[in-house]
Amino acid sequence: MESTMKDLRGGATVLDMDPKSTVGGGVEDVYGEDCATEDQLVTPWTVSVASGYSLLRDPRHNKGLAFTEKERDAHYLRGLLPPVVATQQLQEKKLMHSIRKYQLPIQKYMAMMELEERNERLFYKLLIDNVEELLPIVYTPTVGEACQKYGSIFKRPQGLYISLKEKGKILDVLKNWPERSIQVIVVTDGERILGLGDLGCQGMGIPVGKLALYTALGGVRPSACLPITIDVGTNNEKLLKDEFYIGLRQRRATGQEYAELLHEFMTAVKQNYGEKVLIQFEDFANHNAFELLAKYGTTHLVFNDDIQGTASVVLAGVIAALKLLGGSLADHTFLFLGAGEAGTGIAELIALEMSKRSNAPVEETRKKIWLVDSKGLIVSSRKDSLQHFKQPWAHEHEPVNNLLDAVKAIKPTVLIGSSGVGRTFTKEVVEAMASLNEKPLILALSNPTSQSECTAEEAYTWTKGKAIFASGSPFDPVEYEGKVYVSGQANNAYIFPGFGLGLVISGAIRVHDDMLLAASEALAGQVSEENYANGLTYPPFSNIRKISAHIAANVAAKAYELGLATRLPRPENLVKYAESCMYSPVYRSYR
Ligand code: NAD
């Protein structure tokens, strides 16, 4: 070991030499370097074996007290650790104990982030084994507060920051990232962070949190994940005036300036990582979100969780609910409150699935789906003034300007809330749904809880227990007339980790809508008879790794079927293959 370290250090000395000393061929190439590279600038990278103190400071390899006696001898750790040797299970127990003692979720979040910086495998072990408890800490809602306080709570930078200052140099910035083999990038421009609006550069918490879920829930290796924040300024006055703000202190660049930076970014990513790297757009404002997805969908492997992930998870809930509601998908009529990224994305995927199942053109199946926005029912007379993504939903109907009248006029069997405005499914609206349907399906998707269109309790009591209900934010079980009702949570985390894994294991080069349908069908297929008996339309989250493997397998199968997969030959059993590819947080033994 010692000789290896010396050799490597020797190698570093060579590379550290001033490259100019060999330029011009005047200096003899004593180190045997390729003469053809003499006049090129090179990246001074080194490979080293971590041991001793540096091993303890390397989060990817550190095991803390879990280093065995043999490892302590072999890796120069004697004396650097107290005598006890702990198991990973004991470390997990101790950490969960201390995390549970914190009163505030943000303190728990910080403890988790510190753990990630210290001991990556232990971080993922905790997250995987305690997923239901820690998901709201590492991701929404706590991550929102973390983004708001990002400048003050972080001591070490996470992820990669690309700002307008890096224009013209984005490829070089990507090369600064220490990992070469990247499979998934989550990128935000911070303009619409959860329901919190423009948080500028502080949006970094979102890509970091999403990628932690990619690893914990979908099994993508942490080293293959790259969080990126693109900083084009912020329109958040409070941040602009905050002396501790970490981002560019200017108003957001828009139009051509914005488009050029994004284009350089997209080009550099493909140049640096190739065709198979997944770029997930996250929390972009809706005009940019739709445009980026449309613009790069044909040239890059791109996915927008707010639009496509939400659509897939909601469609899964609707497919599963058919078992309880009866009838085929095309027998149902859908009414949405809210026609933004979530609403129109879900509507389109439902129309596509309906079209596939009934062999009717999608232009026809769209007519079973109606949307209400802040100006009322979307109808043909409004077409000219509608944003382009709302136009396919402008069906023939007289104007209707409120939700209750729209329910009465359209007579939907399914009511979906995606408006971001709380308490909009009023008692009258919910009662109208119950009077029209034996079992109304009501989905109140807006987050956080305060923005939910109605609560689980309201849905069950106002429909006298008839409703099948699911929501974006979780609700506790509700007792109504002696019966306990458990509602489902349409959480995107059901879909995107497995979806991404499916793309990665098949080496897919493009996302196709049929892959989203495949993901929805796989998720719906994981709802058991027992879950149905309890009125649930989503499987328990505790099985998420198994669920992700099934989603990944279905998505990969579709990629092979569509000729979009490059990892050949196709593995025979894709579920087994997906499981075998998943990252395990269990410590490895060191020679
Ligand atoms: P968005 O801004 O793109 O769309 C909101 C839409 O609601 C717009 O069409 C707007 O016109 C409409 N609207 C606003 N106020 C209204 C009102 N009073 N009546 C009728 N329509 C109104 O936002 P989005 O990304 O589509 O998100 C909407 C909501 O959905 C958010 O609360 C978000 O948290 C939630 N969401 C939930 C999930 C999930 O449950 N898995 C996923 C994504 C988004």
XYZ file of C-alpha atoms and ligand atoms in Angstrom:
635
model
C 0.000 0.000 0.000
C 2.699 2.416 1.027
C 4.585 1.932 -2.208
C 1.377 2.495 -4.198
C 0.813 5.783 -2.405
C 4.385 6.864 -3.098
C 4.078 5.960 -6.774
C 0.887 7.905 -7.058
C 2.361 10.897 -5.317
C 5.278 10.675 -7.690
C 2.839 10.689 -10.593
C 1.186 13.803 -9.248
C 4.523 15.605 -9.112
C 5.064 14.938 -12.789
C 1.649 16.244 -13.715
C 1.994 19.255 -11.485
C 4.947 20.510 -13.516
C 4.437 23.665 -15.499
C 3.204 22.366 -18.865
C 4.877 25.323 -20.625
C 8.300 23.837 -19.831
C 7.857 21.287 -22.617
C 6.247 23.589 -25.173
C 8.201 24.150 -28.357
C 10.009 20.817 -28.145
C 13.060 22.513 -26.604
C 12.864 20.470 -23.416
C 13.452 16.759 -23.515
C 10.360 14.648 -22.817
C 11.941 12.938 -19.816
C 8.619 11.688 -18.479
C 7.649 9.785 -21.578
C 4.613 11.945 -22.341
C 3.087 11.762 -25.782
C 4.788 14.477 -27.872
C 1.557 15.052 -29.800
C -0.024 16.505 -26.680
C 2.864 18.807 -25.839
C 1.299 21.987 -27.113
C -2.130 21.216 -25.709
C -3.383 22.297 -22.310
C -4.243 19.247 -20.238
C -6.393 18.652 -17.186
C -4.110 17.821 -14.223
C -6.093 14.896 -12.822
C -4.719 12.275 -10.472
C -5.993 8.966 -9.166
C -5.164 8.220 -5.568
C -6.032 5.581 -2.989
C -7.521 7.146 0.111
C -6.163 5.919 3.415
C -5.687 7.151 6.968
C -7.080 10.560 7.773
C -8.132 11.285 4.186
C -10.170 8.050 4.118
C -12.120 9.237 7.158
C -12.745 12.561 5.418
C -13.917 10.939 2.171
C -17.719 10.633 2.428
C -17.940 8.074 -0.379
C -15.687 5.586 1.430
C -15.867 6.573 5.080
C -17.493 4.051 7.428
C -16.682 5.794 10.717
C -16.723 3.406 13.651
C -17.700 0.547 11.344
C -14.145 0.105 10.016
C -13.105 -3.402 11.098
C -9.895 -4.151 13.007
C -8.352 -5.506 9.796
C -9.338 -2.415 7.814
C -7.971 -0.154 10.540
C -4.594 -1.927 10.208
C -4.549 -2.047 6.431
C -5.617 1.552 5.876
C -3.560 3.400 8.509
C -6.582 4.151 10.688
C -5.184 2.907 14.039
C -5.532 5.604 16.636
C -7.645 7.811 14.399
C -10.820 6.168 15.717
C -11.926 5.199 19.213
C -11.451 1.473 19.970
C -15.026 0.306 19.492
C -16.057 -1.314 16.224
C -19.751 -0.678 15.472
C -22.042 -2.302 12.923
C -23.817 -0.193 10.299
C -27.099 -1.169 12.005
C -25.903 0.274 15.296
C -24.740 3.469 13.590
C -28.155 3.749 11.952
C -29.954 3.249 15.264
C -27.817 5.905 16.942
C -28.336 8.449 14.165
C -32.092 7.906 13.915
C -32.234 8.352 17.664
C -30.449 11.699 17.474
C -32.393 12.900 14.404
C -35.694 12.122 16.133
C -34.648 14.292 19.068
C -34.626 17.433 16.922
C -37.854 19.406 17.229
C -37.723 21.253 13.922
C -37.779 19.526 10.511
C -35.084 21.939 9.270
C -32.748 20.716 12.034
C -33.388 17.152 10.904
C -32.692 18.229 7.324
C -29.374 19.765 8.325
C -28.415 16.667 10.304
C -29.147 14.526 7.230
C -27.145 16.792 4.920
C -24.202 16.755 7.333
C -24.399 12.969 7.367
C -24.339 12.895 3.569
C -21.178 15.000 3.629
C -19.607 12.684 6.203
C -20.703 9.159 5.308
C -22.687 8.728 2.101
C -23.587 5.054 2.504
C -24.906 5.587 6.007
C -26.968 8.545 4.742
C -28.594 6.317 2.109
C -29.039 3.437 4.559
C -31.039 5.746 6.828
C -33.056 7.153 3.954
C -33.896 3.752 2.460
C -34.752 2.034 5.740
C -36.824 4.964 7.077
C -38.203 6.270 3.800
C -41.656 7.307 4.987
C -40.225 9.217 7.949
C -37.299 10.875 6.158
C -38.789 11.654 2.746
C -40.594 14.786 4.026
C -37.292 15.877 5.567
C -34.978 15.329 2.615
C -37.609 16.409 0.127
C -40.865 18.383 0.174
C -41.967 20.119 2.373
C -38.757 20.644 4.414
C -36.504 21.106 1.384
C -38.566 24.225 0.578
C -37.579 25.839 3.863
C -33.993 24.720 3.278
C -33.973 26.517 -0.087
C -35.325 29.661 1.536
C -32.468 29.567 4.047
C -29.915 28.046 1.680
C -27.381 30.844 1.888
C -27.125 30.622 5.655
C -27.334 26.884 6.385
C -24.724 25.560 3.975
C -21.076 25.461 4.742
C -19.956 23.496 1.707
C -21.321 23.969 -1.799
C -23.305 21.085 -3.278
C -23.846 20.453 -6.979
C -22.750 22.573 -9.905
C -23.621 26.259 -10.367
C -23.806 27.606 -13.902
C -24.529 31.311 -14.085
C -24.553 33.940 -16.813
C -20.919 34.558 -15.830
C -20.080 31.134 -17.261
C -21.545 31.905 -20.683
C -19.183 30.564 -23.319
C -17.441 28.309 -20.778
C -20.131 25.824 -19.764
C -18.279 22.814 -21.146
C -15.279 23.741 -18.977
C -17.545 24.109 -15.948
C -18.909 20.594 -16.521
C -15.358 19.290 -16.662
C -14.728 20.721 -13.186
C -17.178 18.223 -11.713
C -15.143 15.402 -10.165
C -17.182 12.520 -11.615
C -16.902 11.569 -15.283
C -19.631 8.986 -15.691
C -22.902 10.844 -15.115
C -26.245 9.151 -15.765
C -28.808 11.584 -14.334
C -28.735 15.384 -14.128
C -31.453 17.267 -12.299
C -31.403 20.935 -13.251
C -33.399 23.949 -12.075
C -33.284 27.659 -12.795
C -34.927 28.312 -9.433
C -37.823 30.336 -10.852
C -40.691 28.313 -9.334
C -39.439 26.350 -6.354
C -42.339 24.202 -5.075
C -45.114 26.646 -4.191
C -42.550 29.180 -2.932
C -41.879 31.081 -6.138
C -38.576 32.481 -7.343
C -35.695 31.479 -5.070
C -32.996 32.100 -7.655
C -29.708 30.355 -6.999
C -30.992 28.985 -3.695
C -33.126 26.522 -5.636
C -30.122 24.149 -5.491
C -31.803 22.268 -2.634
C -34.291 20.860 -5.148
C -31.872 19.072 -7.536
C -29.862 17.861 -4.542
C -33.003 16.476 -2.855
C -34.426 14.920 -6.028
C -31.168 13.144 -6.776
C -30.986 11.796 -3.228
C -34.350 10.178 -4.021
C -33.034 8.886 -7.359
C -30.469 6.953 -5.365
C -32.529 5.975 -2.346
C -35.744 5.039 -4.161
C -34.513 4.215 -7.652
C -31.059 2.838 -6.933
C -29.099 5.112 -9.289
C -25.479 5.338 -7.991
C -24.843 8.642 -6.136
C -21.640 9.196 -8.126
C -23.698 9.053 -11.360
C -26.015 11.875 -10.224
C -25.300 15.545 -10.889
C -27.374 18.399 -9.376
C -27.194 21.667 -11.347
C -28.567 25.144 -10.773
C -28.628 27.598 -13.639
C -28.478 31.137 -12.327
C -29.873 33.759 -14.681
C -30.699 36.161 -11.827
C -33.828 36.403 -9.696
C -36.883 38.620 -9.559
C -37.192 38.000 -5.832
C -36.738 41.486 -4.357
C -36.028 40.141 -0.887
C -33.135 38.057 -2.174
C -31.806 40.877 -4.337
C -31.602 43.057 -1.235
C -30.191 40.311 1.012
C -26.484 40.937 1.590
C -25.940 37.205 2.148
C -27.663 36.084 -1.077
C -25.425 33.570 -2.879
C -26.575 34.114 -6.469
C -26.265 36.717 -9.214
C -27.602 40.006 -7.938
C -29.619 40.988 -11.002
C -33.117 40.543 -12.402
C -33.766 37.391 -14.426
C -32.442 37.249 -17.947
C -35.209 36.344 -20.363
C -35.779 35.920 -24.112
C -32.738 35.362 -26.282
C -30.207 35.752 -23.468
C -31.963 33.015 -21.465
C -32.450 30.754 -24.480
C -28.787 31.049 -25.499
C -27.480 30.098 -22.064
C -29.847 27.114 -21.875
C -28.866 26.043 -25.374
C -25.181 26.196 -24.550
C -25.893 24.139 -21.437
C -27.875 21.484 -23.303
C -25.198 21.233 -25.992
C -22.347 21.017 -23.487
C -24.095 18.271 -21.522
C -24.490 16.117 -24.605
C -20.940 16.850 -25.707
C -19.518 15.934 -22.321
C -21.689 13.002 -21.249
C -23.087 11.689 -24.523
C -26.544 10.779 -25.698
C -27.656 8.636 -22.752
C -27.486 11.138 -19.913
C -30.946 11.935 -18.530
C -31.631 15.643 -18.005
C -34.542 16.208 -15.646
C -35.939 19.749 -15.652
C -37.197 20.704 -12.246
C -39.165 23.660 -10.919
C -38.875 25.891 -13.984
C -41.686 28.441 -14.396
C -44.363 26.972 -16.636
C -43.654 28.986 -19.833
C -40.014 27.832 -19.855
C -40.883 24.306 -18.693
C -43.168 23.599 -21.667
C -40.817 25.267 -24.128
C -37.672 23.438 -22.978
C -39.420 20.085 -23.038
C -40.747 20.652 -26.554
C -37.466 22.090 -27.829
C -35.107 19.408 -26.507
C -37.426 16.383 -26.465
C -36.322 15.365 -29.945
C -32.572 15.873 -29.510
C -31.860 14.959 -25.874
C -33.005 12.507 -23.193
C -35.156 14.971 -21.239
C -37.896 14.596 -18.663
C -39.925 17.156 -16.732
C -41.178 15.786 -13.458
C -43.675 18.598 -12.866
C -45.354 17.888 -16.189
C -44.630 14.248 -17.067
C -43.893 12.703 -13.658
C -47.046 14.195 -12.172
C -49.064 13.017 -15.166
C -47.739 9.499 -14.850
C -48.364 9.198 -11.116
C -51.901 10.578 -11.396
C -52.715 8.353 -14.369
C -51.519 5.364 -12.307
C -53.966 6.332 -9.540
C -56.782 6.706 -12.067
C -56.035 3.323 -13.695
C -55.956 1.682 -10.271
C -59.180 3.446 -9.259
C -61.008 1.879 -12.219
C -61.071 -1.352 -10.209
C -63.119 0.440 -7.566
C -65.150 2.700 -9.866
C -65.939 0.170 -12.568
C -66.038 0.842 -16.306
C -63.206 1.476 -18.712
C -61.110 4.636 -18.844
C -63.131 5.917 -21.810
C -66.355 5.545 -19.815
C -65.260 8.335 -17.511
C -65.459 12.107 -17.804
C -62.730 14.225 -16.236
C -62.916 17.785 -14.945
C -59.796 19.640 -13.817
C -59.527 22.790 -11.733
C -56.208 24.335 -12.839
C -54.758 24.170 -16.349
C -51.024 24.663 -15.805
C -48.035 22.299 -15.979
C -49.631 19.664 -13.773
C -53.233 19.908 -15.056
C -52.561 19.906 -18.800
C -49.770 17.308 -18.445
C -52.102 14.908 -16.625
C -54.973 15.598 -19.024
C -52.816 14.783 -22.056
C -51.507 11.525 -20.614
C -55.022 10.384 -19.664
C -56.179 11.196 -23.209
C -53.263 9.195 -24.646
C -53.959 6.165 -22.470
C -57.660 6.377 -23.334
C -56.738 6.533 -27.006
C -54.488 3.451 -26.702
C -57.078 1.474 -24.788
C -60.065 2.369 -26.964
C -58.317 2.684 -30.338
C -59.860 6.132 -30.759
C -57.780 9.077 -32.006
C -56.408 11.273 -29.229
C -58.283 14.272 -30.686
C -61.481 12.365 -29.808
C -60.436 11.136 -26.353
C -59.422 14.681 -25.331
C -63.106 15.554 -25.568
C -63.771 13.440 -22.457
C -61.530 15.809 -20.500
C -62.430 19.362 -19.466
C -60.402 21.997 -17.673
C -61.344 25.050 -15.642
C -58.741 27.796 -15.156
C -58.933 31.089 -13.282
C -61.257 32.470 -16.004
C -63.705 29.550 -15.984
C -64.286 26.522 -18.188
C -61.884 26.364 -21.134
C -64.167 26.480 -24.176
C -63.765 27.120 -27.886
C -64.889 30.765 -27.733
C -61.786 31.474 -25.578
C -59.374 29.706 -27.935
C -57.633 32.764 -29.405
C -56.720 34.172 -26.002
C -55.453 30.865 -24.557
C -51.804 29.878 -24.024
C -50.841 27.185 -26.538
C -50.791 24.338 -23.994
C -54.431 25.050 -23.074
C -55.705 25.160 -26.641
C -56.259 21.397 -27.176
C -58.778 21.538 -24.310
C -60.981 24.292 -25.752
C -64.023 22.163 -26.579
C -67.381 23.310 -27.906
C -69.480 24.530 -24.990
C -71.087 27.723 -23.834
C -68.982 29.744 -21.359
C -69.171 28.642 -17.702
C -67.393 30.833 -15.212
C -67.168 28.828 -12.007
C -66.342 25.299 -10.895
C -69.724 24.441 -9.370
C -71.557 25.320 -12.578
C -68.930 23.426 -14.567
C -69.519 20.294 -12.446
C -73.250 20.617 -13.033
C -72.797 21.170 -16.770
C -70.074 18.586 -17.524
C -71.187 15.928 -14.989
C -67.682 14.548 -14.424
C -67.027 11.191 -12.776
C -63.515 12.327 -11.828
C -62.639 15.722 -10.341
C -58.955 16.718 -10.254
C -57.556 19.770 -8.474
C -54.304 21.194 -9.885
C -54.848 24.903 -9.336
C -52.463 25.543 -6.450
C -55.378 27.235 -4.641
C -56.634 25.719 -1.399
C -60.265 25.089 -0.386
C -61.586 25.445 -3.938
C -63.449 22.100 -3.790
C -66.208 23.608 -1.668
C -68.954 21.653 0.101
C -71.315 22.418 -2.785
C -68.820 21.186 -5.386
C -68.069 17.945 -3.515
C -71.769 17.330 -2.791
C -72.542 17.866 -6.463
C -69.948 15.194 -7.349
C -71.600 12.813 -4.849
C -75.063 13.483 -6.243
C -73.846 12.697 -9.785
C -71.823 9.584 -8.980
C -72.115 6.488 -6.869
C -68.361 6.651 -6.240
C -66.832 10.002 -7.237
C -63.080 9.983 -7.709
C -61.702 13.181 -6.174
C -58.028 14.073 -6.454
C -56.902 17.215 -4.629
C -53.350 17.524 -5.891
C -52.244 21.000 -4.906
C -49.358 21.280 -2.461
C -48.565 22.013 0.273
C -51.376 20.832 2.548
C -52.706 24.374 3.000
C -53.277 24.604 -0.771
C -55.071 21.266 -1.106
C -58.393 21.809 -2.911
C -60.114 19.994 -0.033
C -59.022 17.833 2.891
C -59.500 14.073 3.140
C -61.987 14.637 5.943
C -64.046 17.007 3.792
C -64.014 14.600 0.842
C -65.250 11.672 2.949
C -67.776 13.519 5.112
C -69.306 15.677 2.353
C -69.788 12.598 0.144
C -70.979 10.513 3.114
C -68.078 8.091 2.644
C -68.692 7.571 -1.087
C -65.578 9.310 -2.402
C -62.392 7.634 -3.512
C -59.861 10.244 -2.558
C -56.165 10.884 -3.089
C -54.135 14.038 -2.612
C -50.787 15.649 -3.354
C -49.907 16.196 0.311
C -50.532 13.389 2.794
C -53.573 13.329 5.098
C -54.079 11.195 8.203
C -56.736 8.456 8.046
C -60.273 9.758 8.620
C -62.948 8.127 10.740
C -66.470 8.665 9.437
C -69.509 6.934 10.950
C -67.399 4.196 12.522
C -65.355 3.418 9.404
C -61.731 4.398 8.856
C -60.847 5.829 5.413
C -57.216 5.858 4.295
C -56.439 8.121 1.350
C -53.675 7.690 -1.210
C -50.911 10.174 -1.946
C -50.217 11.022 -5.593
C -46.549 11.542 -4.871
C -44.215 11.964 -7.873
C -41.592 10.070 -5.904
C -43.501 6.894 -6.851
C -42.601 7.394 -10.499
C -39.482 9.408 -11.315
C -36.826 7.269 -9.584
C -38.025 4.054 -11.262
C -38.649 5.866 -14.528
C -35.080 7.224 -14.555
C -33.660 3.835 -13.607
C -35.520 2.276 -16.543
C -33.947 4.800 -18.927
C -30.491 4.238 -17.455
C -30.529 0.430 -17.508
C -31.770 0.302 -21.098
C -29.414 3.057 -22.272
C -32.431 4.921 -23.673
C -31.678 7.960 -25.805
C -35.124 9.621 -25.873
C -38.190 9.764 -23.637
C -41.399 8.722 -25.376
C -44.920 9.234 -24.001
C -45.474 5.477 -24.213
C -42.769 5.067 -21.568
C -44.797 7.294 -19.230
C -47.854 5.132 -19.866
C -45.716 2.045 -19.172
C -44.615 3.573 -15.855
C -48.230 4.335 -14.869
C -49.348 0.806 -15.697
C -46.474 -0.675 -13.682
C -47.323 1.475 -10.657
C -51.041 0.676 -10.878
C -50.080 -3.014 -11.130
C -48.400 -2.795 -7.721
C -51.671 -1.999 -5.907
C -52.690 -5.201 -4.122
C -56.178 -6.584 -3.459
C -55.594 -5.735 0.191
C -54.845 -2.101 -0.732
C -58.027 -1.966 -2.834
C -60.042 -3.397 0.059
C -58.879 -0.375 2.095
C -59.915 2.032 -0.667
C -56.294 2.737 -1.656
C -55.294 3.532 -5.229
C -51.535 3.627 -4.567
C -49.374 0.896 -3.013
C -47.665 1.528 0.342
C -44.576 3.670 -0.017
C -42.547 1.339 2.184
C -42.235 -1.017 -0.850
C -40.809 1.730 -3.047
C -37.583 -0.051 -4.124
C -39.587 -3.031 -5.392
C -42.090 -0.674 -7.054
C -39.231 1.248 -8.710
C -37.728 -1.985 -10.084
C -41.091 -2.882 -11.681
C -41.502 0.608 -13.135
C -37.905 0.547 -14.430
C -38.479 -2.836 -16.068
C -41.672 -1.679 -17.816
C -40.053 1.563 -18.991
C -36.965 -0.288 -20.231
C -39.152 -2.860 -22.029
C -40.893 -0.006 -23.831
C -37.536 1.587 -24.732
C -36.424 -1.711 -26.336
C -39.771 -2.074 -28.101
C -39.497 1.445 -29.553
C -35.902 0.925 -30.664
C -34.707 3.660 -28.312
C -32.568 1.415 -26.095
C -28.828 1.176 -26.722
C -27.794 -1.312 -24.022
C -27.751 -4.549 -25.988
C -28.552 -7.368 -25.873
C -31.796 -6.830 -24.002
C -31.701 -8.612 -20.644
C -34.310 -11.357 -20.543
C -35.755 -10.680 -17.123
C -35.868 -6.894 -16.832
C -37.229 -6.804 -13.272
C -34.335 -8.966 -12.038
C -31.908 -6.929 -14.099
C -33.248 -3.644 -12.681
C -32.927 -5.016 -9.147
C -29.382 -6.163 -9.812
C -28.413 -2.678 -11.022
C -29.718 -0.886 -7.939
C -27.236 0.787 -5.612
C -26.981 -0.783 -2.185
C -25.988 1.392 0.792
C -24.497 -1.547 2.695
C -20.808 -0.976 3.465
C -18.315 -2.790 1.299
C -15.248 -4.554 2.720
C -11.896 -2.977 1.982
C -8.845 -5.086 1.114
P -49.152 26.212 -12.706
O -48.900 27.565 -12.202
O -48.474 25.744 -13.949
O -50.746 26.023 -12.942
C -51.760 26.492 -12.099
C -53.055 26.611 -12.905
O -54.128 26.878 -12.004
C -53.057 27.718 -13.930
O -53.689 27.263 -15.104
C -53.931 28.804 -13.307
O -54.607 29.559 -14.275
C -54.899 27.959 -12.516
N -55.527 28.658 -11.396
C -54.954 29.477 -10.507
N -55.889 29.920 -9.634
C -57.048 29.357 -9.978
C -58.367 29.416 -9.464
N -58.652 30.144 -8.408
N -59.319 28.703 -10.090
C -59.030 27.960 -11.167
N -57.800 27.848 -11.682
C -56.824 28.541 -11.100
O -48.828 25.217 -11.502
P -48.625 23.631 -11.580
O -47.186 23.321 -11.693
O -49.563 23.059 -12.556
O -49.042 23.213 -10.105
C -50.355 23.394 -9.638
C -50.493 22.726 -8.305
O -50.355 21.318 -8.466
C -49.465 23.160 -7.269
O -50.089 23.387 -6.037
C -48.571 21.960 -7.150
O -48.070 21.812 -5.843
C -49.502 20.822 -7.480
N -48.780 19.644 -7.971
C -49.020 18.457 -7.373
C -48.344 17.324 -7.769
C -48.648 16.002 -7.110
O -49.515 15.887 -6.363
N -47.960 14.961 -7.381
C -47.414 17.416 -8.788
C -47.199 18.653 -9.423
C -47.897 19.768 -8.994
